[in-house]
Short mmCIF file of N, CA and C in Angstrom, two decimals:
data_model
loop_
_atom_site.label_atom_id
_atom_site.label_comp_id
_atom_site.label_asym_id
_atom_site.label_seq_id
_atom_site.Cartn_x
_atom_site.Cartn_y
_atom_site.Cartn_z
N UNK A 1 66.66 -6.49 8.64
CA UNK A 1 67.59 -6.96 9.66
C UNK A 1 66.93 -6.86 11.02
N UNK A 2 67.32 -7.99 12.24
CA UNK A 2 66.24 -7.52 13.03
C UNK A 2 67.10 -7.33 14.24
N UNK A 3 66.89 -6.75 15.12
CA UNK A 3 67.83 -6.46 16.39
C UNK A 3 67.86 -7.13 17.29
N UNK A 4 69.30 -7.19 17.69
CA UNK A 4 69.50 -8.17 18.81
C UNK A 4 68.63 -7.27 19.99
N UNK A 5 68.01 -7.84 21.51
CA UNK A 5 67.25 -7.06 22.48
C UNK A 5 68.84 -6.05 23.11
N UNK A 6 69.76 -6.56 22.45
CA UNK A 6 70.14 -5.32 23.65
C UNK A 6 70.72 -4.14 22.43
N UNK A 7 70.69 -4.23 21.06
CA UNK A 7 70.52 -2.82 20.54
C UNK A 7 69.04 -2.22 20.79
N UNK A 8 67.80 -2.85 21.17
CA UNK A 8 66.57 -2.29 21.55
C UNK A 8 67.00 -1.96 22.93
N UNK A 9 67.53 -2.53 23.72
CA UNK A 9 67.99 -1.64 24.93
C UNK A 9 68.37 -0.50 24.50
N UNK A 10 69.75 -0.47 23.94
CA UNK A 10 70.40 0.75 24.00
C UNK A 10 69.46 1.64 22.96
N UNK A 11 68.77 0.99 22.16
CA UNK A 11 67.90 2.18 21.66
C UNK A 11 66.63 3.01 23.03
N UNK A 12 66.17 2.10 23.25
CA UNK A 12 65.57 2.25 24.86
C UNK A 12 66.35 3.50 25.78
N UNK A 13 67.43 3.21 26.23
CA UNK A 13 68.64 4.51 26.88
C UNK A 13 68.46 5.35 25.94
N UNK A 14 68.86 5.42 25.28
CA UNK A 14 68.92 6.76 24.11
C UNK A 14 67.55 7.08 23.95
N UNK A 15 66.58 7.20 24.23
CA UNK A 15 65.39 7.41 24.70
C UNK A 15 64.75 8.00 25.76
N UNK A 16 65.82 7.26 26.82
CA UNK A 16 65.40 8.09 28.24
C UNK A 16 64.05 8.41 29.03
N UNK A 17 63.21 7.18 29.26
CA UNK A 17 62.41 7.35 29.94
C UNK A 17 62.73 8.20 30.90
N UNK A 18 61.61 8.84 31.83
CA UNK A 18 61.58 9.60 32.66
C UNK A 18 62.22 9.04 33.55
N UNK A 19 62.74 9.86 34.88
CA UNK A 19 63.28 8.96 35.94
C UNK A 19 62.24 9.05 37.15
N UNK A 20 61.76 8.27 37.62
CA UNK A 20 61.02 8.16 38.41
C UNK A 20 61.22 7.50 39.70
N UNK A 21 60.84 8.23 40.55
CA UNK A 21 60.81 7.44 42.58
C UNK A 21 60.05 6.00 42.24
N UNK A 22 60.43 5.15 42.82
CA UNK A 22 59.46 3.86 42.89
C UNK A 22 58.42 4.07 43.26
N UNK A 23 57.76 4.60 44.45
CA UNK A 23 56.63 5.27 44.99
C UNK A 23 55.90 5.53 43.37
N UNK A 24 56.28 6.70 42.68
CA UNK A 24 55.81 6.92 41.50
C UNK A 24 55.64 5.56 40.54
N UNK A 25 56.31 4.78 40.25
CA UNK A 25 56.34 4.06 39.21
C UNK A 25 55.14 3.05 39.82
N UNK A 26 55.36 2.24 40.85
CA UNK A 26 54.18 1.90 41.17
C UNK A 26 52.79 2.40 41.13
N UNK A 27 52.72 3.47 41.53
CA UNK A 27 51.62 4.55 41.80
C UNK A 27 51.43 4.32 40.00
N UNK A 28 52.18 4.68 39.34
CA UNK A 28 51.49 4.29 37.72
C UNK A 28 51.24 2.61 37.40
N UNK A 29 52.10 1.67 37.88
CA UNK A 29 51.59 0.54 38.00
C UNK A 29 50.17 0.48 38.18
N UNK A 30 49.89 1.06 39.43
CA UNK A 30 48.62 0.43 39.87
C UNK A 30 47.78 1.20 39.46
N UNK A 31 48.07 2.42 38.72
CA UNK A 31 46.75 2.94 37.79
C UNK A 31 46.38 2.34 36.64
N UNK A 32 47.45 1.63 36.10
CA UNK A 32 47.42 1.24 34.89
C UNK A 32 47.10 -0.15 35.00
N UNK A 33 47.16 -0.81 36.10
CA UNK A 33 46.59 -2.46 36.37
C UNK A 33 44.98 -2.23 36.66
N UNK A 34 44.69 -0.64 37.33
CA UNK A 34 43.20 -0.63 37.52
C UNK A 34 42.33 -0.35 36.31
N UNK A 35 43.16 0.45 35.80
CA UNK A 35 42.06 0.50 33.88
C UNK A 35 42.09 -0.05 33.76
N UNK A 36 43.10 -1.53 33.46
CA UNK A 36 43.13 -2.26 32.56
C UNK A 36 41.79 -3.58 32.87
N UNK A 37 41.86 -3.37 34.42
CA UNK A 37 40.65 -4.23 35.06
C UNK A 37 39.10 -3.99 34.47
N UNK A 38 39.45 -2.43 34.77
CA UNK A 38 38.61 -1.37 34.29
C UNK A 38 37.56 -2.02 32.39
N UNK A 39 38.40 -1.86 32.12
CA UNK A 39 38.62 -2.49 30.47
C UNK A 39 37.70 -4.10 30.68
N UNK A 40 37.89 -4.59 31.64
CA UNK A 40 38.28 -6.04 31.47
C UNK A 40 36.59 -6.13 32.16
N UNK A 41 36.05 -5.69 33.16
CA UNK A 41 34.52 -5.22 33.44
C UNK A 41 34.05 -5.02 32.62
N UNK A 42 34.32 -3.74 31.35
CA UNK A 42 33.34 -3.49 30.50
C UNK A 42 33.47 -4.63 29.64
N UNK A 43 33.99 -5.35 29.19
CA UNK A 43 33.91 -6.81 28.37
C UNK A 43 33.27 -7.86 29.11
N UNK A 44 33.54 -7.93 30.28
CA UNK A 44 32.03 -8.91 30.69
C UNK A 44 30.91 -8.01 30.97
N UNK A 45 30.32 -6.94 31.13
CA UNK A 45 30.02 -5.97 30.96
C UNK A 45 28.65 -6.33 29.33
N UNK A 46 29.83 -6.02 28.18
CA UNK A 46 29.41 -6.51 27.05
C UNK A 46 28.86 -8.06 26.77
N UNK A 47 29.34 -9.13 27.25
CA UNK A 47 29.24 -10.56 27.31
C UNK A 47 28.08 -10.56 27.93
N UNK A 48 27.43 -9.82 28.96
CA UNK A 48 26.58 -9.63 29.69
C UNK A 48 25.38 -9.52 28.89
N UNK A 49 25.80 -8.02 27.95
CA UNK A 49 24.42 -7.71 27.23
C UNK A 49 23.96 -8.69 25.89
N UNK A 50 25.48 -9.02 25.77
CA UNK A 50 24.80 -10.27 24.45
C UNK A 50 23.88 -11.32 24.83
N UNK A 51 24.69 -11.98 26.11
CA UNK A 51 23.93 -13.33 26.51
C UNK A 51 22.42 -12.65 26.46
N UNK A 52 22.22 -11.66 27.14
CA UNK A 52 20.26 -11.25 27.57
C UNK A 52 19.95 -11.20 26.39
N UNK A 53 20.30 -10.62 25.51
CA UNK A 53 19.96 -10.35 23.92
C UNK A 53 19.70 -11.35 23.59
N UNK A 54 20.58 -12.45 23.46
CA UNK A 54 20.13 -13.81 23.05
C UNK A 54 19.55 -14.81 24.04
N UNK A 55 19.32 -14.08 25.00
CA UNK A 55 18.10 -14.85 25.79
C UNK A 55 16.53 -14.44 25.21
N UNK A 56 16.97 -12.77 25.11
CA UNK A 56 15.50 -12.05 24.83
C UNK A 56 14.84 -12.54 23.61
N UNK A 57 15.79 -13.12 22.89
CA UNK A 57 15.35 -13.50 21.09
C UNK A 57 15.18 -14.43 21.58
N UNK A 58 15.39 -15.81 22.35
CA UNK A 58 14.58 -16.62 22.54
C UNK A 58 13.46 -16.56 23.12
N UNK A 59 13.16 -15.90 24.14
CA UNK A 59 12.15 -15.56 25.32
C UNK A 59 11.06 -14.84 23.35
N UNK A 60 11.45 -14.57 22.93
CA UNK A 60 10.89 -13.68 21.93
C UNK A 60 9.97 -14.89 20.96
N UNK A 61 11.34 -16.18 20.66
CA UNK A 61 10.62 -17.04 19.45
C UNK A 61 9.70 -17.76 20.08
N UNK A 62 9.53 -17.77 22.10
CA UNK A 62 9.09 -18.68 22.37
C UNK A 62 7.07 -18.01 22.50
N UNK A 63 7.31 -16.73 22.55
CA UNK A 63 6.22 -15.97 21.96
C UNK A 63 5.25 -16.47 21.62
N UNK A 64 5.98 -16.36 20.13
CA UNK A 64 5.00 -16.99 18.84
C UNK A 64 4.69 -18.48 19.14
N UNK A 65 5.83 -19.18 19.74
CA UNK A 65 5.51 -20.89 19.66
C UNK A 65 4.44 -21.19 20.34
N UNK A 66 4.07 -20.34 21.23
CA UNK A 66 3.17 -20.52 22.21
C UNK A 66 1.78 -20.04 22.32
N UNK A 67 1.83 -18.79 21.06
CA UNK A 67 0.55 -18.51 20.72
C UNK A 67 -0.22 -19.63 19.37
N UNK A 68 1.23 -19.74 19.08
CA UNK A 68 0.72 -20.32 17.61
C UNK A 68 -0.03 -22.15 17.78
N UNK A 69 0.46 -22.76 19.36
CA UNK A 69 -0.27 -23.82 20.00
C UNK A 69 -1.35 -23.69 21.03
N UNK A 70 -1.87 -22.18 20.99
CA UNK A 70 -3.22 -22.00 21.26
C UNK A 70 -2.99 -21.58 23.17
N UNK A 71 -1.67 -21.42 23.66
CA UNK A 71 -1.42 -20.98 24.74
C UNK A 71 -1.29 -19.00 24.77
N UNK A 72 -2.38 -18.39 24.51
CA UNK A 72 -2.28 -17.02 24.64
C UNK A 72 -1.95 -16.42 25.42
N UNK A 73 -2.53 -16.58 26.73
CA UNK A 73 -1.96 -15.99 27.61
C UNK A 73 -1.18 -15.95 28.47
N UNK A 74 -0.19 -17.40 28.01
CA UNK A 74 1.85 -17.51 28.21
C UNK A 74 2.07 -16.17 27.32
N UNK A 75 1.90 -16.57 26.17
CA UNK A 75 2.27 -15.49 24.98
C UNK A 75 2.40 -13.65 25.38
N UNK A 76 0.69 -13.76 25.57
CA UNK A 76 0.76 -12.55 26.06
C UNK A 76 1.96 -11.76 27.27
N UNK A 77 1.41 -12.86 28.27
CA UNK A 77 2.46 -12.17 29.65
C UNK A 77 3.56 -12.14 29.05
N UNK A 78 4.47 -12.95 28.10
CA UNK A 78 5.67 -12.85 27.86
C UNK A 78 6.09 -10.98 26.68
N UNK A 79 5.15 -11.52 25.98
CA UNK A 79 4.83 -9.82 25.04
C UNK A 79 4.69 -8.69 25.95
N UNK A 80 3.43 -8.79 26.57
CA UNK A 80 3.26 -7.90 27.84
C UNK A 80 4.44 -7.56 28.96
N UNK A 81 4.70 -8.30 29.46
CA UNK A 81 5.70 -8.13 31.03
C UNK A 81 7.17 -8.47 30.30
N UNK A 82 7.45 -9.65 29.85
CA UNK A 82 8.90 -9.89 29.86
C UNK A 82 9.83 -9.53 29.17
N UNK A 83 9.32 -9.44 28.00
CA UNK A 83 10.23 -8.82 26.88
C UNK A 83 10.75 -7.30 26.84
N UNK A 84 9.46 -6.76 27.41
CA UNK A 84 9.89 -5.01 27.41
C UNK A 84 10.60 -4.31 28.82
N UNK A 85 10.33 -5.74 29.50
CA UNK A 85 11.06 -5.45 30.89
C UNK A 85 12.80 -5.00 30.58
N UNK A 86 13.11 -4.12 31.67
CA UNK A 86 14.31 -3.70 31.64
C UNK A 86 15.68 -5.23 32.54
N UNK A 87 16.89 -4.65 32.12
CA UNK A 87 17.50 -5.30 32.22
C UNK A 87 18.00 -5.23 34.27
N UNK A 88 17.94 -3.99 34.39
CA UNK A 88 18.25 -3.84 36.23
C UNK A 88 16.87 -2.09 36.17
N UNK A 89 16.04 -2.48 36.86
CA UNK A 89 14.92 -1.69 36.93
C UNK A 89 14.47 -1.57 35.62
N UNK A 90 14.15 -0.34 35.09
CA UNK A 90 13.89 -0.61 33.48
C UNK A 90 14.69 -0.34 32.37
N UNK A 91 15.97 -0.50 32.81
CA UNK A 91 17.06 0.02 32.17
C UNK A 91 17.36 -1.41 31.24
N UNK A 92 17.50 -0.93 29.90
CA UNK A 92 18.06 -2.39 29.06
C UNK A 92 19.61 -2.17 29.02
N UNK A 93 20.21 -3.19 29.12
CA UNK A 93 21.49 -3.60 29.11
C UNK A 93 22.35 -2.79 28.09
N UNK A 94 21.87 -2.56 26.85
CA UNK A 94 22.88 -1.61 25.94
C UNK A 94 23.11 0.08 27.04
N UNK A 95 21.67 0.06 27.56
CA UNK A 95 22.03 1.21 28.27
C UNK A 95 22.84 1.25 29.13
N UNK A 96 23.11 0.36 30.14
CA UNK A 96 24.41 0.24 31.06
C UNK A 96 25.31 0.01 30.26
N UNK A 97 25.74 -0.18 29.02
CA UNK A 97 26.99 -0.92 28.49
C UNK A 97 27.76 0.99 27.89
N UNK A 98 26.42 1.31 27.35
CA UNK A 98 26.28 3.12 27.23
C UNK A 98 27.14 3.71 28.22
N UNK A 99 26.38 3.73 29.36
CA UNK A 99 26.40 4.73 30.44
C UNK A 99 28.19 4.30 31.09
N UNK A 100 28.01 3.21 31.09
CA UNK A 100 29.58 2.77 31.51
C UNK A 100 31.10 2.91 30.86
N UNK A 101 30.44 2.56 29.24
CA UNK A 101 31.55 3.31 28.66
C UNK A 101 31.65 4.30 28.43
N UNK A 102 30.51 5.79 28.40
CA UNK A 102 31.19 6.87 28.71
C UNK A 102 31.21 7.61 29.95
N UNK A 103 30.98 6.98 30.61
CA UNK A 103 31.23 7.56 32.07
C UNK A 103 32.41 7.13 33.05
N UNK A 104 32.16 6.09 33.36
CA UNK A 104 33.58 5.51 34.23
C UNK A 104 34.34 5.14 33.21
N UNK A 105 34.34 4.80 32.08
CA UNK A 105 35.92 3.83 31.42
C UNK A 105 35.96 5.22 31.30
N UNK A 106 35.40 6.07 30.44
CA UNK A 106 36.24 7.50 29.87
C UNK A 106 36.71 7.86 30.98
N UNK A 107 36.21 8.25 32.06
CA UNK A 107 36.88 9.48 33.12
C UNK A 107 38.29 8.49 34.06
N UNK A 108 38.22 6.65 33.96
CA UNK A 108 38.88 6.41 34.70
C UNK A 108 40.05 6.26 33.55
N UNK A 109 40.05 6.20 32.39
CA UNK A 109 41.08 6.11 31.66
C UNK A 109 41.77 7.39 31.43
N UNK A 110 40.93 8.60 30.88
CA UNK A 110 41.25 9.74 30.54
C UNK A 110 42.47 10.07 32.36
N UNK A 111 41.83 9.81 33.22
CA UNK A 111 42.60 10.26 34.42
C UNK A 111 44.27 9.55 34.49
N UNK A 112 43.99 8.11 34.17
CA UNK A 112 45.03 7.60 34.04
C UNK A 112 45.94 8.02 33.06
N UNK A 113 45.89 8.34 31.88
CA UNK A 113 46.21 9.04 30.76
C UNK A 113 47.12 10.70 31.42
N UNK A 114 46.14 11.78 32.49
CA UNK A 114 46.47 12.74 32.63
C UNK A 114 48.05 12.15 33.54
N UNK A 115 47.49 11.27 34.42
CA UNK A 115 48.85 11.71 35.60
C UNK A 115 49.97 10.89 34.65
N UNK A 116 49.79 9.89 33.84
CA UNK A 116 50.84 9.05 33.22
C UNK A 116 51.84 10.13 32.47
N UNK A 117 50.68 10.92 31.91
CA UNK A 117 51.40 12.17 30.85
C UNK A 117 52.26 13.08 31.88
N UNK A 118 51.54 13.48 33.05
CA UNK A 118 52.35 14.82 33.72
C UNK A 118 53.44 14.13 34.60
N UNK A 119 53.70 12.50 34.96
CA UNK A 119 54.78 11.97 35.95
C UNK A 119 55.78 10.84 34.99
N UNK A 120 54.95 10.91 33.92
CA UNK A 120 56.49 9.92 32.74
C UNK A 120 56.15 9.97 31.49
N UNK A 121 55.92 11.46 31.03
CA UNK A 121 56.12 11.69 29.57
C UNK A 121 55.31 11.12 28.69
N UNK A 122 53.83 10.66 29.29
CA UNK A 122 52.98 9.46 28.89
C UNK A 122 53.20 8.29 28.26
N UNK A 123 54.38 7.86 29.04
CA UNK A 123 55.38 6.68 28.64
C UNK A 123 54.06 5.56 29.40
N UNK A 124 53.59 4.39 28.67
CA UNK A 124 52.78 3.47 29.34
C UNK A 124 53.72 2.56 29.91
N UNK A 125 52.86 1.68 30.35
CA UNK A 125 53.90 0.13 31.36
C UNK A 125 55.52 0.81 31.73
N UNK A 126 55.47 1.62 32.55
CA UNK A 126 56.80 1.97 33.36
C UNK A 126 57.51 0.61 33.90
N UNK A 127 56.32 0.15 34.67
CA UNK A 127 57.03 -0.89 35.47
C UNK A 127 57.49 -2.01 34.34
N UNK A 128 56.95 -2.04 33.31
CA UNK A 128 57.36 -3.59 32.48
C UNK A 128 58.47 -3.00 31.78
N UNK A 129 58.03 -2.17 31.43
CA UNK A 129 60.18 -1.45 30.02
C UNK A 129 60.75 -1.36 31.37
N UNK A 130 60.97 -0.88 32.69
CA UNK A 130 62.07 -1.57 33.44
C UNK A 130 62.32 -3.06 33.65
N UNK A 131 61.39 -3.28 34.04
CA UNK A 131 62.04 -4.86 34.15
C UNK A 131 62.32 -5.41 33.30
N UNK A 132 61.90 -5.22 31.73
CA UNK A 132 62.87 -5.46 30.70
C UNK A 132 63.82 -5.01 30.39
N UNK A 133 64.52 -4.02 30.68
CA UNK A 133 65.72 -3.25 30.89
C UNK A 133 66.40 -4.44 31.44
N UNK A 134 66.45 -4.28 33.22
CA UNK A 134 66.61 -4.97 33.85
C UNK A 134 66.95 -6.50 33.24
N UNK A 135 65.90 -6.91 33.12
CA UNK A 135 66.23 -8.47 33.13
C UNK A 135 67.39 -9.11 31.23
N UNK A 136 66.93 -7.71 30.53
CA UNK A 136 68.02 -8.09 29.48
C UNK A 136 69.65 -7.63 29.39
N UNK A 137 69.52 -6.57 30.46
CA UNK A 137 70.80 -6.28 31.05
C UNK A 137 71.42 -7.36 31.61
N UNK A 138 70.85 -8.32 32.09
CA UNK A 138 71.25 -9.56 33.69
C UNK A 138 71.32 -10.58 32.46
N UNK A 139 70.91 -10.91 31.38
CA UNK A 139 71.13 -11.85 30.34
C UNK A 139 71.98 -11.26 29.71
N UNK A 140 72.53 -10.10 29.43
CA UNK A 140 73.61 -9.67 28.41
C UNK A 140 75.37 -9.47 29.52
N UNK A 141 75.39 -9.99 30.66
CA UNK A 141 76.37 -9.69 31.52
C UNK A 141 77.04 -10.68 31.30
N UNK A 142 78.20 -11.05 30.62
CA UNK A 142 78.75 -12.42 30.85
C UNK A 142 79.79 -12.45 32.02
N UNK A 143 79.40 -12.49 33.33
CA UNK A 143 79.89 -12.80 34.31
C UNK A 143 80.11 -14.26 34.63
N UNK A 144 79.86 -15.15 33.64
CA UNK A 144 80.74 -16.91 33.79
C UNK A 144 80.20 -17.21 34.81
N UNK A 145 78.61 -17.21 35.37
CA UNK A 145 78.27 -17.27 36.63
C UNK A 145 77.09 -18.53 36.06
N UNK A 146 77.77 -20.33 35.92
CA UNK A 146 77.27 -20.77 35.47
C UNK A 146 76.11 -21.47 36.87
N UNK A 147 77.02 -21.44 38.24
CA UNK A 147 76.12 -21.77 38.83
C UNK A 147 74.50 -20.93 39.22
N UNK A 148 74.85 -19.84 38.84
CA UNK A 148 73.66 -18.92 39.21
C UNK A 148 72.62 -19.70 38.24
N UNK A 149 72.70 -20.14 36.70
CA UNK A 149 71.48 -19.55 35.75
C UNK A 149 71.83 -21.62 35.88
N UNK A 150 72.04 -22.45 36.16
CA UNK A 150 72.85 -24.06 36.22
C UNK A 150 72.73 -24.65 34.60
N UNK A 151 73.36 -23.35 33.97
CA UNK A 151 73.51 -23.92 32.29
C UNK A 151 75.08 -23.39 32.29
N UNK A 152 75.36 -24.33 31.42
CA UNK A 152 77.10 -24.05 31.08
C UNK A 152 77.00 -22.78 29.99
N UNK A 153 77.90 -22.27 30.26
CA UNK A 153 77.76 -21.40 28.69
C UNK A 153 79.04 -21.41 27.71
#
C-alpha cells in the first residue's frame, strides 16, 4: 500500500526533526551545498585523471608508431621526457585524485557530518524536509482558494 504525502508528513511530525533558528538551518544549508560542490570537484577531479590516462596511452601507442617508422628520437623524447612526466610538477594525477580524497573531501565532509550531528540530530537536507513539509501542507489545505493556484478544484 503506498502513502498518500501527507501520512509521510504526519509520519515526518511524529518524528520531530530538531527545531532549529533559521540562522542555523541555513548555516547547515550552506554546509551541505559546499560538500556537495565539494563532491562535485572531486568528479571532475576524477574526469581529469582519466582523460590524461587516456591521453598518456595514446602519447604511449604513438611511441612505438614512431620508432617502428624509423623516427627514434620523437620516440625517445616521448619515452624519455613525456610519458614519465608528472601531471602538475611531478605529481601524476591518481596522486592528486589520492591526496584530495583523503584530505579535503574527508576533513570537509567529516566536519560537515560533526556540526549536522551536534545542531539537528544528523538529520541531512534540513532546508529541503522543510520545504517539503511546507509546501505539502499548502497542497493539503482546502481553502477553495481557486484563484490563488487558477485551477478549479
Amino acid at each position: 500500500m503506498l502513502l498518500a504525502h501527507t501520512d509521510i508528513g504526519a509520519w515526518a511530525v511524529a518524528l520531530r526533526m530538531p527545531d532549529l533558528s533559521t540562522t542555523e538551518r541555513d548555516a547547515l544549508h550552506e554546509l551541505q551545498l559546499g560538500v556537495e560542490h565539494v563532491y562535485r570537484a572531486y568528479g571532475h577531479l576524477l574526469a581529469f585523471h582519466h582523460s590524461l590516462g587516456r591521453g598518456m596511452d595514446h602519447l604511449d601507442d604513438a611511441e612505438g608508431l614512431l620508432r617502428d617508422s624509423g623516427h627514434g628520437a620523437y620516440a625517445n623524447a616521448l619515452r624519455d621526457h613525456h610519458l614519465p612526466a608528472g601531471a602538475v610538477g611531478d605529481r601524476w594525477s591518481y596522486e592528486l585524485v589520492e591526496d584530495f580524497r583523503h584530505v579535503l573531501l574527508a576533513d570537509v565532509s567529516d566536519f560537515e557530518n560533526d556540526v549536522r550531528s551536534d545542531l539537528a540530530s544528523g538529520e541531512e537536507h534540513v532546508t529541503e524536509r522543510r520545504q517539503r513539509r511546507e509546501w505539502r501542507a499548502r497542497a493539503d489545505r482546502d481553502d477553495g482558494d481557486e484563484e490563488r493556484t487558477g485551477v478549479e478544484q
